[in-house]
XYZ file of C-alpha atoms in Angstrom:
165
model
C 83.065 98.822 115.627
C 81.307 96.488 113.202
C 83.384 94.910 110.457
C 81.222 96.481 107.718
C 81.767 99.953 109.194
C 85.556 99.397 109.411
C 85.729 98.199 105.803
C 83.629 101.163 104.682
C 85.827 103.583 106.658
C 89.067 102.197 105.174
C 87.573 102.199 101.658
C 86.444 105.808 102.169
C 89.949 106.697 103.398
C 91.489 105.292 100.203
C 88.909 106.887 97.887
C 89.113 110.334 99.456
C 92.855 110.699 98.909
C 92.802 109.635 95.249
C 92.025 113.162 94.056
C 93.963 114.986 96.761
C 96.470 116.589 94.381
C 94.089 117.363 91.490
C 93.940 121.061 90.543
C 96.335 122.012 93.298
C 98.815 124.142 91.364
C 98.965 127.408 89.497
C 102.064 128.852 87.752
C 104.928 130.326 89.807
C 104.306 128.299 92.972
C 106.775 128.817 95.810
C 107.344 126.268 98.562
C 105.333 128.534 100.878
C 102.402 128.664 98.430
C 102.456 124.870 98.157
C 102.326 124.642 101.950
C 99.479 127.178 102.089
C 97.431 125.156 99.589
C 98.153 121.693 100.994
C 97.908 122.442 104.722
C 94.130 123.077 104.857
C 93.449 119.946 102.788
C 95.502 117.822 105.153
C 93.785 119.430 108.132
C 90.381 118.614 106.604
C 91.459 115.000 106.081
C 92.558 114.697 109.734
C 89.282 116.207 110.973
C 87.200 113.976 108.705
C 88.700 110.748 109.979
C 88.801 111.828 113.589
C 85.054 112.519 113.284
C 84.709 108.874 112.203
C 86.446 107.640 115.335
C 90.075 107.425 114.199
C 92.814 109.145 116.173
C 95.482 111.001 114.178
C 99.011 110.069 115.187
C 101.642 111.335 112.731
C 102.413 112.031 109.109
C 104.561 113.820 106.569
C 104.149 115.772 103.336
C 106.957 115.680 100.767
C 107.961 117.549 97.653
C 110.309 115.307 95.668
C 112.628 115.801 92.726
C 111.355 113.545 89.931
C 113.734 114.170 87.039
C 115.304 117.110 85.186
C 111.871 118.538 84.329
C 109.509 117.172 86.968
C 108.692 117.077 90.658
C 106.230 115.055 92.682
C 104.117 115.559 95.805
C 103.349 112.896 98.380
C 101.878 112.530 101.834
C 101.275 109.808 104.355
C 99.333 110.017 107.585
C 98.716 107.421 110.263
C 95.536 106.966 112.280
C 94.632 104.523 115.036
C 91.139 103.121 115.567
C 89.439 102.373 118.891
C 90.810 98.805 118.865
C 94.398 100.026 118.453
C 94.763 99.037 114.771
C 96.729 101.389 112.531
C 95.413 102.838 109.275
C 97.641 104.554 106.708
C 96.267 107.361 104.537
C 98.699 108.163 101.690
C 98.889 109.467 98.166
C 101.498 110.426 95.613
C 100.840 112.781 92.707
C 101.714 112.182 89.104
C 104.950 113.850 88.021
C 104.342 117.594 87.750
C 106.050 119.937 85.302
C 108.764 122.016 86.963
C 107.575 125.096 85.030
C 104.701 125.327 87.556
C 107.262 126.317 90.179
C 108.934 129.620 90.790
C 112.605 129.359 89.713
C 114.005 129.505 93.265
C 111.645 126.755 94.447
C 112.714 124.504 91.575
C 116.415 125.117 92.302
C 115.827 124.250 95.957
C 114.072 121.001 95.040
C 116.884 120.131 92.627
C 119.487 120.767 95.317
C 117.771 118.948 98.203
C 116.006 116.193 96.162
C 113.291 115.877 98.808
C 111.719 118.373 101.166
C 109.667 116.809 103.955
C 107.251 118.655 106.184
C 106.003 116.829 109.293
C 102.211 116.943 109.571
C 101.034 117.801 113.054
C 97.490 117.944 114.297
C 96.544 121.601 114.817
C 96.159 122.483 118.491
C 93.981 125.543 117.860
C 91.951 126.905 114.983
C 94.201 128.527 112.400
C 97.310 126.519 113.353
C 99.421 125.309 110.467
C 99.318 121.549 109.957
C 102.611 121.456 108.034
C 105.730 122.131 110.079
C 109.098 123.349 108.770
C 111.611 121.057 107.073
C 114.950 121.344 108.906
C 117.028 120.619 105.786
C 115.188 123.357 103.905
C 115.865 125.858 106.699
C 119.577 124.950 106.750
C 119.757 125.193 102.955
C 118.162 128.638 102.988
C 120.530 129.781 105.726
C 123.489 128.634 103.621
C 122.216 130.753 100.721
C 122.361 133.819 102.968
C 126.111 133.289 103.318
C 128.375 135.721 101.426
C 128.433 134.987 97.694
C 132.108 133.966 97.731
C 131.490 131.463 100.541
C 129.043 129.332 98.584
C 129.331 127.981 95.060
C 126.277 125.878 94.153
C 128.059 124.423 91.136
C 130.762 122.772 93.253
C 130.152 119.900 95.670
C 130.379 120.876 99.301
C 133.445 119.468 101.020
C 133.512 118.995 104.751
C 136.772 119.422 106.611
C 137.508 118.479 110.164
C 139.838 120.594 112.223
C 141.917 118.118 114.223
C 144.298 120.678 115.623
C 144.055 121.163 119.383
C 143.996 124.695 120.623
């Protein structure tokens, strides 16, 4: 691959992700709605760069707690060119107002601080690019526990049973 083409490809990679998060949100977004909106955009980005000769390897999409009133979105993806050199494609949004989120989604982000979805290359048309976050699944399972078994206002204490049976 000629040096000019590589420089152009990397520059294009950087430019294309600058506006990735623009106009992405509407009021009352849930974590599922965020995934539904972001997944096709990430898939398009993977396809675009694979069409230019890069091979997609791995990546992640994150929803992060920013501060008491804000959250932030970020992604990073890694591609390899024909010569084996790695190229990173990444972007981070400006802080977004938490009022864009549905109340339960905002509480989840506040509790977990960061929710990370691995980005996998779709194997077939219609496959989801974003995979499930294990911490999010565990958190949701804990919320299904009986109300008296979980108090979100108190820190969770772990105990170890050392008694032999």
